Amino acid sequence: MKFSRRTDIGAVDRAKIGLTAIIGAGIYGTVTDIADKYDISRPFVYEQKHIIMNTFSVSTDYGTKSAVKDTEFADKLILAARLCCKASLGGISEALKILELPHSSIGYISGFLNSKASFAVDDLPAPDRPVTVLADEIFACGHPILVILEAESHLILAIELADDRTGATWNSCFTALINKGYQIKKVAKDLGSGLAKGINGLDIIAQADLFHLLMKFDPYLGSLEKQAIGAIEEENGVLDVLNNRKTENAELKAMERYFDIADNTAKKIDSYDNYEFLHRELHIAFNSFENDGTFRNREKLSADIMAALNLMEEEFEGHEGIKNAAIFLKKHITGYFPFIEEVEATLKKHNRFLPEFLVKEICLAYQKNLQSIAVKDYQTAKKLKREADEHINTALAAAKNEQEYTHVANLMEELGKCIRSSSALEAKNSVLRQYINSFSGQITQDHLNLISFYMNRKVSTRGKYKGLSPVGRMTGTEEEFSFIDALTQ
């Protein structure tokens, strides 16, 4: 076949490409969007579309043409298109009509999804261990949706369409989980007052999420860079004018203007350079370990953060946004310390059994692995991941006996369970928003349960959790049946 050379795109992805093209038929830009997403050509997309259409118009492994067009297959296709492809009801209806399958009306599709959603409630047993959770809210048509995620497995423990996000509402959500048997030891969260009040009296440690602590500083990095680039462009324009002046008087006036512009450009460039440096140093100040693997305790961490903030306030005294961000972080920095205390307690647990150099190797492996996940540049991420692997391999190879080897592995695992950011929840929320948008505002609790049911059983196809679903990571065993079978049965 013409496009079979793309061996990196498996059968599942090819089927998804073809199905998505069918569902989006008639929507401008659909094929281009698919091609950009998978880094493929438009003819490749059309080829997969035709393969799907031809497959279901002749006899297949499912049997004859009439056997394919049964309710069971149509229902499975509806669930797959809705949950796997985030297709709209109209798109699903169009796909069923193209494939000449029954029950293609939007009314049937809507009713079928509603009926399945009413049964999509997770009743997984709570693990017999303390858990750390991530909590945040997103919004649908002005109504908050409260989301609680187990930090280690990324299992959605609770997703609730609420009337408000007050302390009482959050409290009832956490209390319900505790009554189910969940031993919640800590929650990483934003700094919303409702969520803070919601865990009062529940014996749960509250930790300020690193992402929300630092997010107020990020917009100014881009804005100051744009100002510097704009000033440079303006200076170049004035210089062109100066070079084209014909008379001495006009040249003097243009030169005077050029010097004014050049002075302003230099200030803009200095502002960006200074802020970029301080912004980077502020992020480095939150690192748990020095470059040699030495642990940075609460006092050292706090001193470095405060030093960076003081320099920001001094350098950008007239910038209200940066000044307010620094004040905000100073006010809430103590909320981050439960993470440092957890790391310190983990180190103390293993320091008795491991020599100092081994502990430092493991700490560097842990820190570089975190940095490889956070960095956006692929080559830099790859380099950091390679360095992290080198540190852990060095530590494992240097272990003198089986006991040390076990403690090296256990320390790395336990450090990985120390959660400092709610990035996993932010990623889940970004996917949830796509579903919410496709519902055109008509979201219900049953719909949320259906989406959560699928996301908890979606198996990762790459990365650290390849081949595992959140349910599998939580329970230690993957379910024998797919989410579609679970719903249709």
Coordinates of C-alpha atoms in Angstrom, one line a residue:
M1 CA 0.0 0.0 0.0
K2 CA 1.2 3.5 -0.8
F3 CA 1.4 4.7 2.8
S4 CA 2.4 1.6 4.6
R5 CA 5.9 3.0 5.1
R6 CA 4.7 4.9 8.2
T7 CA 5.4 1.9 10.4
D8 CA 5.5 4.2 13.5
I9 CA 1.7 4.7 13.1
G10 CA 0.0 1.5 14.3
A11 CA -3.3 0.0 13.4
V12 CA -5.2 1.7 16.3
D13 CA -3.9 5.2 15.4
R14 CA -4.8 4.5 11.7
A15 CA -8.3 3.5 12.6
K16 CA -8.6 6.6 14.8
I17 CA -7.4 8.8 12.0
G18 CA -9.9 7.3 9.6
L19 CA -12.8 7.5 12.1
T20 CA -12.0 11.0 13.1
A21 CA -12.0 12.1 9.4
I22 CA -15.4 10.5 8.9
I23 CA -16.9 12.1 12.0
G24 CA -15.5 15.5 11.0
A25 CA -16.7 15.2 7.4
G26 CA -18.0 18.5 6.1
I27 CA -16.2 20.5 8.9
Y28 CA -13.7 22.9 7.4
G29 CA -10.1 22.2 8.4
T30 CA -10.7 18.7 9.9
V31 CA -8.3 16.8 7.6
T32 CA -5.7 19.5 8.0
D33 CA -6.0 19.3 11.8
I34 CA -5.6 15.5 11.8
A35 CA -2.6 15.8 9.5
D36 CA -0.9 18.3 11.7
K37 CA -1.7 16.3 14.9
Y38 CA -0.1 13.1 13.6
D39 CA 2.5 14.8 11.4
I40 CA 1.2 13.1 8.3
S41 CA 0.1 14.1 4.8
R42 CA -3.5 14.9 3.8
P43 CA -3.6 12.0 1.3
F44 CA -2.7 9.6 4.1
V45 CA -5.7 10.8 6.1
Y46 CA -8.0 10.3 3.1
E47 CA -6.6 6.8 2.6
Q48 CA -7.4 5.8 6.1
K49 CA -10.9 7.3 5.8
H50 CA -11.5 5.2 2.6
I51 CA -10.2 2.1 4.3
I52 CA -12.7 2.5 7.1
M53 CA -15.6 3.2 4.7
N54 CA -14.7 0.3 2.4
T55 CA -14.2 -2.1 5.4
F56 CA -17.7 -1.6 6.6
S57 CA -19.3 -1.7 3.1
V58 CA -18.2 -5.3 2.3
S59 CA -17.9 -8.5 4.3
T60 CA -15.4 -8.3 7.2
D61 CA -14.2 -10.3 10.1
Y62 CA -17.4 -9.4 11.8
G63 CA -19.4 -11.3 9.3
T64 CA -21.7 -10.2 6.4
K65 CA -22.7 -6.7 5.7
S66 CA -26.0 -7.2 7.5
A67 CA -24.3 -8.7 10.5
V68 CA -22.1 -5.6 10.9
K69 CA -25.1 -3.3 10.9
D70 CA -26.5 -4.4 14.2
T71 CA -27.3 -2.5 17.3
E72 CA -24.4 -3.8 19.4
F73 CA -21.8 -2.6 17.0
A74 CA -23.5 0.7 16.4
D75 CA -23.6 1.2 20.2
K76 CA -20.0 0.4 20.6
L77 CA -19.1 2.8 17.8
I78 CA -21.1 5.6 19.5
L79 CA -19.2 5.1 22.8
A80 CA -15.8 4.9 21.1
A81 CA -16.5 8.0 19.0
R82 CA -17.8 10.0 21.9
L83 CA -15.2 9.0 24.5
C84 CA -12.1 8.3 22.4
C85 CA -12.6 10.9 19.7
K86 CA -14.5 13.5 21.7
A87 CA -16.9 13.6 18.8
S88 CA -20.1 15.7 18.8
L89 CA -23.5 14.1 18.6
G90 CA -24.0 15.5 15.1
G91 CA -20.6 14.1 14.0
I92 CA -21.4 10.6 15.4
S93 CA -24.8 10.7 13.6
E94 CA -23.1 11.6 10.4
A95 CA -20.5 8.8 10.8
L96 CA -23.3 6.2 11.4
K97 CA -25.1 7.3 8.3
I98 CA -22.0 7.1 6.2
L99 CA -21.4 3.6 7.5
E100 CA -25.1 2.7 7.0
L101 CA -25.4 1.7 10.6
P102 CA -28.7 1.8 12.5
H103 CA -29.7 4.3 15.3
S104 CA -28.1 7.2 13.6
S105 CA -30.5 9.8 14.9
I106 CA -29.2 12.4 17.3
G107 CA -32.1 11.6 19.7
Y108 CA -31.1 7.9 19.9
I109 CA -27.4 8.7 20.4
S110 CA -28.2 11.2 23.1
G111 CA -30.5 8.9 24.9
F112 CA -28.1 6.0 24.6
L113 CA -25.2 8.0 26.1
N114 CA -27.5 9.2 28.9
S115 CA -28.5 5.6 29.7
K116 CA -24.9 4.4 29.8
A117 CA -23.8 7.4 31.8
S118 CA -26.2 6.6 34.6
F119 CA -24.4 3.3 35.2
A120 CA -20.8 4.6 34.8
V121 CA -20.0 5.0 38.5
D122 CA -16.7 3.7 39.8
D123 CA -17.0 1.5 42.9
L124 CA -13.3 0.6 43.2
P125 CA -12.1 -0.4 46.7
A126 CA -10.0 2.2 48.5
P127 CA -6.3 1.2 48.8
D128 CA -5.1 0.1 52.2
R129 CA -2.5 2.9 52.4
P130 CA -2.4 6.7 52.9
V131 CA -2.8 8.7 49.6
T132 CA -1.9 12.2 48.4
V133 CA -4.5 13.8 46.3
L134 CA -4.7 16.8 43.9
A135 CA -7.8 19.0 44.0
D136 CA -9.0 21.8 41.8
E137 CA -12.1 23.0 40.0
I138 CA -13.0 23.8 36.4
F139 CA -16.2 25.4 35.1
A140 CA -19.1 24.5 32.8
C141 CA -21.6 27.3 32.0
G142 CA -20.7 29.1 35.2
H143 CA -21.1 26.0 37.4
P144 CA -18.0 24.7 39.1
I145 CA -16.9 21.1 38.6
L146 CA -14.9 19.8 41.6
V147 CA -12.1 17.3 40.7
I148 CA -10.0 15.2 43.1
L149 CA -7.2 13.1 41.6
E150 CA -5.1 10.5 43.3
A151 CA -1.5 11.8 42.8
E152 CA 0.3 8.5 42.3
S153 CA -2.0 6.6 40.0
H154 CA -3.8 9.7 38.4
L155 CA -7.1 8.0 39.1
I156 CA -10.1 10.4 39.3
L157 CA -11.5 9.8 42.7
A158 CA -14.3 12.4 42.6
I159 CA -15.8 14.6 39.9
E160 CA -18.8 16.6 41.0
L161 CA -21.0 19.1 39.2
A162 CA -21.6 21.6 42.1
D163 CA -23.7 24.7 42.7
D164 CA -20.7 26.5 44.3
R165 CA -17.2 25.9 45.4
T166 CA -17.5 27.0 49.0
G167 CA -15.8 25.3 52.0
A168 CA -18.9 23.3 52.8
T169 CA -19.2 21.9 49.3
W170 CA -15.5 20.9 49.2
N171 CA -15.9 19.4 52.7
S172 CA -18.7 17.2 51.7
C173 CA -16.7 16.0 48.7
F174 CA -13.7 15.0 50.9
T175 CA -15.9 13.6 53.6
A176 CA -17.5 11.3 51.1
L177 CA -14.1 9.9 50.0
I178 CA -13.1 9.4 53.6
N179 CA -16.3 7.5 54.3
K180 CA -15.4 5.2 51.3
G181 CA -12.2 4.3 53.1
Y182 CA -9.7 6.6 51.5
Q183 CA -6.9 7.6 53.9
I184 CA -6.1 11.1 52.6
K185 CA -2.9 12.3 54.2
K186 CA -2.2 15.4 52.0
V187 CA -3.8 17.5 49.3
A188 CA -1.8 19.6 46.8
K189 CA -4.0 22.5 45.8
D190 CA -4.3 26.1 44.6
L191 CA -4.8 28.9 47.1
G192 CA -8.6 29.2 46.8
S193 CA -10.3 30.0 50.1
G194 CA -13.1 27.5 49.5
L195 CA -10.8 24.5 49.1
A196 CA -8.7 25.6 52.1
K197 CA -11.8 25.8 54.3
G198 CA -13.1 22.5 52.9
I199 CA -10.3 20.5 54.5
N200 CA -10.4 22.2 57.9
G201 CA -11.0 19.7 60.6
L202 CA -10.3 16.7 58.4
D203 CA -6.8 16.0 59.6
I204 CA -5.5 16.5 56.0
I205 CA -2.2 18.3 55.3
A206 CA -2.6 21.2 52.9
Q207 CA 0.2 21.9 50.5
A208 CA 0.4 24.9 48.1
D209 CA 0.8 23.7 44.6
L210 CA 4.1 24.9 43.0
F211 CA 2.4 25.7 39.7
H212 CA -0.1 28.1 41.2
L213 CA 2.6 29.7 43.4
L214 CA 4.7 30.6 40.4
M215 CA 2.2 31.1 37.6
K216 CA 1.7 34.8 38.4
F217 CA 5.3 35.5 37.3
D218 CA 5.2 33.7 33.9
P219 CA 3.2 36.2 31.8
Y220 CA 5.7 39.0 32.4
L221 CA 8.6 37.0 30.9
G222 CA 6.8 37.0 27.5
S223 CA 5.5 40.6 27.8
L224 CA 9.0 42.1 28.6
E225 CA 10.5 40.1 25.7
K226 CA 7.9 41.5 23.3
Q227 CA 8.6 45.0 24.6
A228 CA 12.3 44.6 24.0
I229 CA 11.8 43.2 20.5
G230 CA 9.4 46.1 19.7
A231 CA 11.9 48.6 20.9
I232 CA 14.7 47.0 18.8
E233 CA 12.4 47.2 15.7
E234 CA 11.5 50.8 16.4
E235 CA 15.2 51.7 16.8
N236 CA 16.0 50.0 13.4
G237 CA 13.2 52.0 11.8
V238 CA 14.5 55.3 13.2
L239 CA 18.0 54.3 12.0
D240 CA 16.8 53.8 8.5
V241 CA 15.2 57.3 8.6
L242 CA 18.5 58.8 9.8
N243 CA 20.5 57.2 7.0
N244 CA 18.1 58.6 4.4
R245 CA 18.1 62.2 5.6
K246 CA 19.6 64.5 2.9
T247 CA 20.1 67.8 4.7
E248 CA 22.3 68.5 7.8
N249 CA 19.4 69.9 9.8
A250 CA 17.1 66.9 9.1
E251 CA 20.0 64.6 9.9
L252 CA 20.6 66.3 13.3
K253 CA 16.9 66.0 14.3
A254 CA 16.8 62.3 13.2
M255 CA 20.0 61.7 15.2
E256 CA 18.6 63.2 18.3
R257 CA 15.5 61.1 18.0
Y258 CA 17.6 58.0 17.3
F259 CA 19.6 58.5 20.5
D260 CA 16.4 58.8 22.6
I261 CA 15.0 55.6 21.0
A262 CA 18.3 53.8 21.5
D263 CA 18.4 54.7 25.1
N264 CA 14.8 53.4 25.6
T265 CA 15.8 50.2 23.7
A266 CA 18.7 49.6 26.0
K267 CA 16.4 49.9 29.0
K268 CA 13.9 47.5 27.6
I269 CA 16.6 44.9 26.8
D270 CA 18.1 45.3 30.3
S271 CA 14.6 44.8 31.9
Y272 CA 14.0 41.6 30.0
D273 CA 17.5 40.3 30.6
N274 CA 17.3 41.0 34.4
Y275 CA 13.8 39.6 34.7
E276 CA 14.7 36.5 32.7
F277 CA 17.6 35.9 35.0
L278 CA 15.6 36.4 38.2
H279 CA 12.7 34.4 36.9
R280 CA 15.1 31.5 36.2
E281 CA 16.8 31.9 39.6
L282 CA 13.4 31.9 41.4
H283 CA 12.5 28.6 39.8
I284 CA 15.9 27.1 40.7
A285 CA 15.4 28.3 44.3
F286 CA 12.6 25.8 44.6
N287 CA 14.9 22.9 43.8
S288 CA 15.0 20.4 46.7
F289 CA 18.7 19.7 46.1
E290 CA 21.9 21.5 45.2
N291 CA 23.9 20.6 42.1
D292 CA 25.9 18.1 44.1
G293 CA 22.8 16.4 45.5
T294 CA 22.9 18.1 49.0
F295 CA 19.4 18.5 50.4
R296 CA 18.2 22.1 50.7
N297 CA 16.2 22.4 53.9
R298 CA 13.4 24.7 54.7
E299 CA 15.6 27.6 55.9
K300 CA 18.0 27.4 52.9
L301 CA 15.0 27.2 50.4
S302 CA 13.2 30.1 52.1
A303 CA 16.3 32.3 52.1
D304 CA 17.0 31.8 48.4
I305 CA 13.4 32.4 47.4
M306 CA 13.2 35.6 49.5
A307 CA 16.5 36.8 48.0
A308 CA 15.2 36.4 44.5
L309 CA 11.9 38.1 45.4
N310 CA 13.6 41.0 47.0
L311 CA 15.8 41.6 44.0
M312 CA 12.7 41.5 41.8
E313 CA 10.9 44.1 43.9
E314 CA 14.0 46.3 43.9
E315 CA 14.7 46.0 40.1
F316 CA 11.0 46.3 39.1
E317 CA 9.8 48.7 41.7
G318 CA 7.5 50.5 39.3
H319 CA 6.0 47.4 37.8
E320 CA 2.8 46.7 39.7
G321 CA 2.3 43.2 38.2
I322 CA 5.7 41.9 39.2
K323 CA 5.5 43.6 42.5
N324 CA 2.1 42.1 43.4
A325 CA 3.3 38.6 42.2
A326 CA 6.3 38.9 44.6
I327 CA 4.0 40.0 47.5
F328 CA 1.7 37.1 46.7
L329 CA 4.5 34.5 46.8
K330 CA 5.9 35.9 50.1
K331 CA 2.5 35.6 51.7
H332 CA 1.9 32.0 50.7
I333 CA 5.4 30.5 50.6
T334 CA 4.9 28.6 53.9
G335 CA 2.2 26.6 52.2
Y336 CA 4.9 24.9 50.0
F337 CA 7.0 23.7 53.0
P338 CA 5.0 20.4 53.6
F339 CA 6.6 19.1 50.4
I340 CA 10.1 19.9 51.7
E341 CA 9.3 18.3 55.0
E342 CA 8.1 15.2 53.3
V343 CA 11.3 15.0 51.3
E344 CA 13.3 15.5 54.4
A345 CA 11.4 12.7 56.3
T346 CA 12.0 10.4 53.3
L347 CA 15.7 11.0 53.3
K348 CA 16.0 10.5 57.1
K349 CA 14.3 7.2 56.7
H350 CA 17.0 5.8 54.4
N351 CA 20.1 7.8 55.5
R352 CA 20.7 5.3 58.2
F353 CA 21.2 2.5 55.7
L354 CA 23.0 4.3 52.8
P355 CA 26.3 6.2 52.5
E356 CA 26.0 9.9 51.7
F357 CA 27.4 9.6 48.2
L358 CA 24.7 7.1 47.3
V359 CA 21.9 9.3 48.7
K360 CA 23.2 12.2 46.7
E361 CA 23.2 10.2 43.5
I362 CA 19.6 9.2 44.0
C363 CA 18.6 12.8 44.8
L364 CA 20.2 14.1 41.7
A365 CA 18.5 11.4 39.6
Y366 CA 15.2 12.4 41.2
Q367 CA 15.7 16.1 40.5
K368 CA 16.9 15.8 37.0
N369 CA 14.0 13.5 36.2
L370 CA 11.6 16.2 37.4
Q371 CA 13.4 18.8 35.3
S372 CA 13.2 16.6 32.2
I373 CA 9.4 16.4 32.6
A374 CA 9.0 20.1 33.2
V375 CA 11.3 21.4 30.4
K376 CA 9.7 22.2 27.0
D377 CA 12.7 21.7 24.7
Y378 CA 12.9 18.1 23.5
Q379 CA 16.7 17.9 23.3
T380 CA 17.1 19.4 26.8
A381 CA 14.5 17.0 28.2
K382 CA 16.3 14.1 26.6
K383 CA 19.6 15.2 28.0
L384 CA 18.2 15.6 31.5
K385 CA 16.5 12.2 31.3
R386 CA 19.8 10.6 30.2
E387 CA 21.6 12.2 33.1
A388 CA 19.0 11.1 35.6
D389 CA 19.3 7.5 34.3
E390 CA 23.1 7.8 34.7
H391 CA 22.8 8.9 38.3
I392 CA 20.4 6.1 39.3
N393 CA 22.5 3.5 37.4
T394 CA 25.6 4.7 39.3
A395 CA 23.8 4.4 42.6
L396 CA 22.5 0.9 41.8
A397 CA 25.9 -0.3 40.6
A398 CA 27.7 1.1 43.7
A399 CA 25.4 -0.6 46.2
K400 CA 27.6 -3.0 48.1
N401 CA 25.0 -5.6 49.1
E402 CA 21.4 -6.5 48.5
Q403 CA 20.2 -4.4 51.4
E404 CA 21.8 -1.2 50.0
Y405 CA 20.5 -2.1 46.5
T406 CA 17.0 -2.4 48.0
H407 CA 17.2 0.9 49.8
V408 CA 18.5 2.7 46.7
A409 CA 15.5 1.5 44.7
N410 CA 13.1 2.2 47.6
L411 CA 14.4 5.8 48.1
M412 CA 14.0 6.6 44.4
E413 CA 10.5 5.3 44.4
E414 CA 9.5 7.1 47.6
L415 CA 11.0 10.4 46.4
G416 CA 8.9 10.0 43.3
K417 CA 5.8 9.9 45.5
C418 CA 6.6 13.3 47.0
I419 CA 4.2 15.5 45.1
R420 CA 5.0 19.2 44.7
S421 CA 2.9 20.2 41.7
S422 CA -0.7 19.5 40.5
S423 CA 0.5 19.2 36.9
A424 CA -1.2 15.8 36.5
L425 CA -4.5 17.3 37.5
E426 CA -4.0 20.3 35.2
A427 CA -3.5 17.8 32.3
K428 CA -6.6 15.9 33.2
N429 CA -8.6 19.2 33.4
S430 CA -7.4 20.2 30.0
V431 CA -8.9 17.0 28.6
L432 CA -12.1 17.4 30.6
R433 CA -12.6 20.9 29.2
Q434 CA -12.5 19.4 25.6
Y435 CA -15.4 17.1 26.6
I436 CA -17.3 19.9 28.3
N437 CA -17.0 22.1 25.3
S438 CA -18.3 19.3 23.0
F439 CA -21.5 19.0 25.2
S440 CA -22.5 22.6 24.2
G441 CA -23.2 23.5 27.8
Q442 CA -25.6 20.7 28.5
I443 CA -23.4 18.8 30.9
T444 CA -24.8 16.7 33.7
Q445 CA -23.4 14.7 36.6
D446 CA -24.0 11.5 34.7
H447 CA -22.0 12.8 31.7
L448 CA -19.1 13.6 34.1
N449 CA -19.3 10.1 35.5
L450 CA -19.2 8.6 32.0
I451 CA -16.1 10.6 31.1
S452 CA -14.4 9.8 34.4
F453 CA -15.2 6.1 33.9
Y454 CA -13.4 6.2 30.5
M455 CA -10.5 8.3 31.6
N456 CA -9.8 6.0 34.6
R457 CA -9.6 3.0 32.2
K458 CA -7.7 4.6 29.3
V459 CA -4.4 2.8 28.9
S460 CA -1.4 4.9 28.2
T461 CA 0.4 4.2 24.9
R462 CA 3.7 5.8 25.8
G463 CA 5.9 7.3 28.5
K464 CA 6.4 6.2 32.1
Y465 CA 2.9 4.5 32.3
K466 CA 2.9 2.8 28.9
G467 CA 0.5 -0.2 29.0
L468 CA -1.2 0.9 32.2
S469 CA -4.4 2.7 33.1
P470 CA -5.1 4.7 36.2
V471 CA -7.3 1.8 37.5
G472 CA -4.4 -0.6 36.8
R473 CA -1.9 1.6 38.6
M474 CA -4.2 2.0 41.6
T475 CA -5.2 -1.6 42.0
G476 CA -2.1 -3.2 40.6
T477 CA -4.2 -5.2 38.1
E478 CA -5.6 -4.3 34.7
E479 CA -9.2 -5.1 34.1
E480 CA -9.7 -8.0 31.7
F481 CA -12.4 -6.2 29.7
S482 CA -12.4 -2.8 28.0
F483 CA -14.4 0.2 29.1
I484 CA -16.8 -0.3 26.2
D485 CA -17.5 -3.9 27.2
A486 CA -18.0 -2.8 30.8
L487 CA -20.6 -0.2 29.7
T488 CA -22.4 -2.3 27.1
Q489 CA -22.7 -5.3 29.4

